[in-house]
Amino acid sequence: GFDTPSLTAQGEQRRSPFFNNDRDIPSLVVPYVMSLVKGAPHADNGRKILDFVLSDKGQSVWANAYLRPARDVALPDEVAARFLPAADYARATPIDYAAMAANQKAFADKYLAEVR
């Protein structure tokens, strides 16, 4: 996803960017998702776009826009310097979408019962 920590880390103060306040609440990893639509009228062109985006060159294009590459690709030094060390990214928390979906109904029911 969009690498806001790298943008904010460009300033003079470079405190731990994966913790967004003094209480050390971790940042979340939220990936961008691309896919080919079933039955798309121009599926071959869609595959070409996906292939390009996942290629080394495509990943480099995204990295130039502060989007952390989805694959481990070599980046030019000036682009790599915009990102934080890998250890900082390892501290970010990925979202467990399956667990979130499993709990959504119970959350919605509780919310409606308490807020209404």
PDB file of C-alpha atoms in Angstrom, residues 5-61:
ATOM      1  CA  PRO A   5       5.705   6.045   7.001  1.00  0.00           C
ATOM      2  CA  SER A   6       8.396   6.583   4.379  1.00  0.00           C
ATOM      3  CA  LEU A   7       6.911   9.946   3.512  1.00  0.00           C
ATOM      4  CA  THR A   8       6.783  11.056   7.134  1.00  0.00           C
ATOM      5  CA  ALA A   9      10.230   9.636   7.816  1.00  0.00           C
ATOM      6  CA  GLN A  10      11.745  12.046   5.323  1.00  0.00           C
ATOM      7  CA  GLY A  11      11.528  14.807   7.939  1.00  0.00           C
ATOM      8  CA  GLU A  12      14.263  15.534  10.461  1.00  0.00           C
ATOM      9  CA  GLN A  13      12.636  13.593  13.270  1.00  0.00           C
ATOM     10  CA  ARG A  14      12.749   9.880  12.478  1.00  0.00           C
ATOM     11  CA  ARG A  15      11.108   8.204  15.427  1.00  0.00           C
ATOM     12  CA  SER A  16       9.634   4.759  14.995  1.00  0.00           C
ATOM     13  CA  PRO A  17       7.190   5.389  12.134  1.00  0.00           C
ATOM     14  CA  PHE A  18       5.320   2.116  12.554  1.00  0.00           C
ATOM     15  CA  PHE A  19       3.978   3.243  15.867  1.00  0.00           C
ATOM     16  CA  ASN A  20       1.616   6.128  15.333  1.00  0.00           C
ATOM     17  CA  ASN A  21       1.503   7.666  18.786  1.00  0.00           C
ATOM     18  CA  ASP A  22       3.125   7.665  22.203  1.00  0.00           C
ATOM     19  CA  ARG A  23       1.134   4.587  23.259  1.00  0.00           C
ATOM     20  CA  ASP A  24       2.944   2.446  20.661  1.00  0.00           C
ATOM     21  CA  ILE A  25      -0.140   1.342  18.765  1.00  0.00           C
ATOM     22  CA  PRO A  26       1.223  -0.441  15.666  1.00  0.00           C
ATOM     23  CA  SER A  27       0.450   0.587  12.114  1.00  0.00           C
ATOM     24  CA  LEU A  28      -1.455  -1.794   9.859  1.00  0.00           C
ATOM     25  CA  VAL A  29      -0.422  -3.378   6.582  1.00  0.00           C
ATOM     26  CA  VAL A  30      -3.209  -2.856   4.045  1.00  0.00           C
ATOM     27  CA  PRO A  31      -2.296  -4.169   0.589  1.00  0.00           C
ATOM     28  CA  TYR A  32      -3.527  -2.835  -2.704  1.00  0.00           C
ATOM     29  CA  VAL A  33      -5.317  -5.562  -4.652  1.00  0.00           C
ATOM     30  CA  MET A  34      -5.564  -6.010  -8.422  1.00  0.00           C
ATOM     31  CA  SER A  35      -7.267  -8.815 -10.275  1.00  0.00           C
ATOM     32  CA  LEU A  36      -8.611  -9.856 -13.632  1.00  0.00           C
ATOM     33  CA  VAL A  37     -12.403  -9.720 -13.861  1.00  0.00           C
ATOM     34  CA  LYS A  38     -13.985 -12.983 -14.994  1.00  0.00           C
ATOM     35  CA  GLY A  39     -15.469 -12.632 -18.458  1.00  0.00           C
ATOM     36  CA  ALA A  40     -13.693  -9.313 -19.097  1.00  0.00           C
ATOM     37  CA  PRO A  41     -14.038  -8.329 -22.775  1.00  0.00           C
ATOM     38  CA  HIS A  42     -10.301  -7.596 -23.078  1.00  0.00           C
ATOM     39  CA  ALA A  43      -8.851 -10.193 -20.711  1.00  0.00           C
ATOM     40  CA  ASP A  44      -5.570 -10.441 -22.655  1.00  0.00           C
ATOM     41  CA  ASN A  45      -4.940  -6.722 -22.106  1.00  0.00           C
ATOM     42  CA  GLY A  46      -5.805  -7.151 -18.431  1.00  0.00           C
ATOM     43  CA  ARG A  47      -3.251  -9.959 -18.131  1.00  0.00           C
ATOM     44  CA  LYS A  48      -0.638  -7.739 -19.774  1.00  0.00           C
ATOM     45  CA  ILE A  49      -1.286  -5.012 -17.217  1.00  0.00           C
ATOM     46  CA  LEU A  50      -1.054  -7.440 -14.309  1.00  0.00           C
ATOM     47  CA  ASP A  51       2.132  -8.961 -15.743  1.00  0.00           C
ATOM     48  CA  PHE A  52       3.659  -5.501 -16.100  1.00  0.00           C
ATOM     49  CA  VAL A  53       2.675  -4.374 -12.594  1.00  0.00           C
ATOM     50  CA  LEU A  54       4.276  -7.492 -11.106  1.00  0.00           C
ATOM     51  CA  SER A  55       7.399  -7.248 -13.289  1.00  0.00           C
ATOM     52  CA  ASP A  56      10.606  -5.709 -11.945  1.00  0.00           C
ATOM     53  CA  LYS A  57       9.999  -2.577 -14.036  1.00  0.00           C
ATOM     54  CA  GLY A  58       6.374  -2.316 -12.903  1.00  0.00           C
ATOM     55  CA  GLN A  59       7.326  -2.705  -9.251  1.00  0.00           C
ATOM     56  CA  SER A  60       9.922   0.029  -9.719  1.00  0.00           C
ATOM     57  CA  VAL A  61       7.280   2.357 -11.197  1.00  0.00           C
TER      58      VAL A  61
END
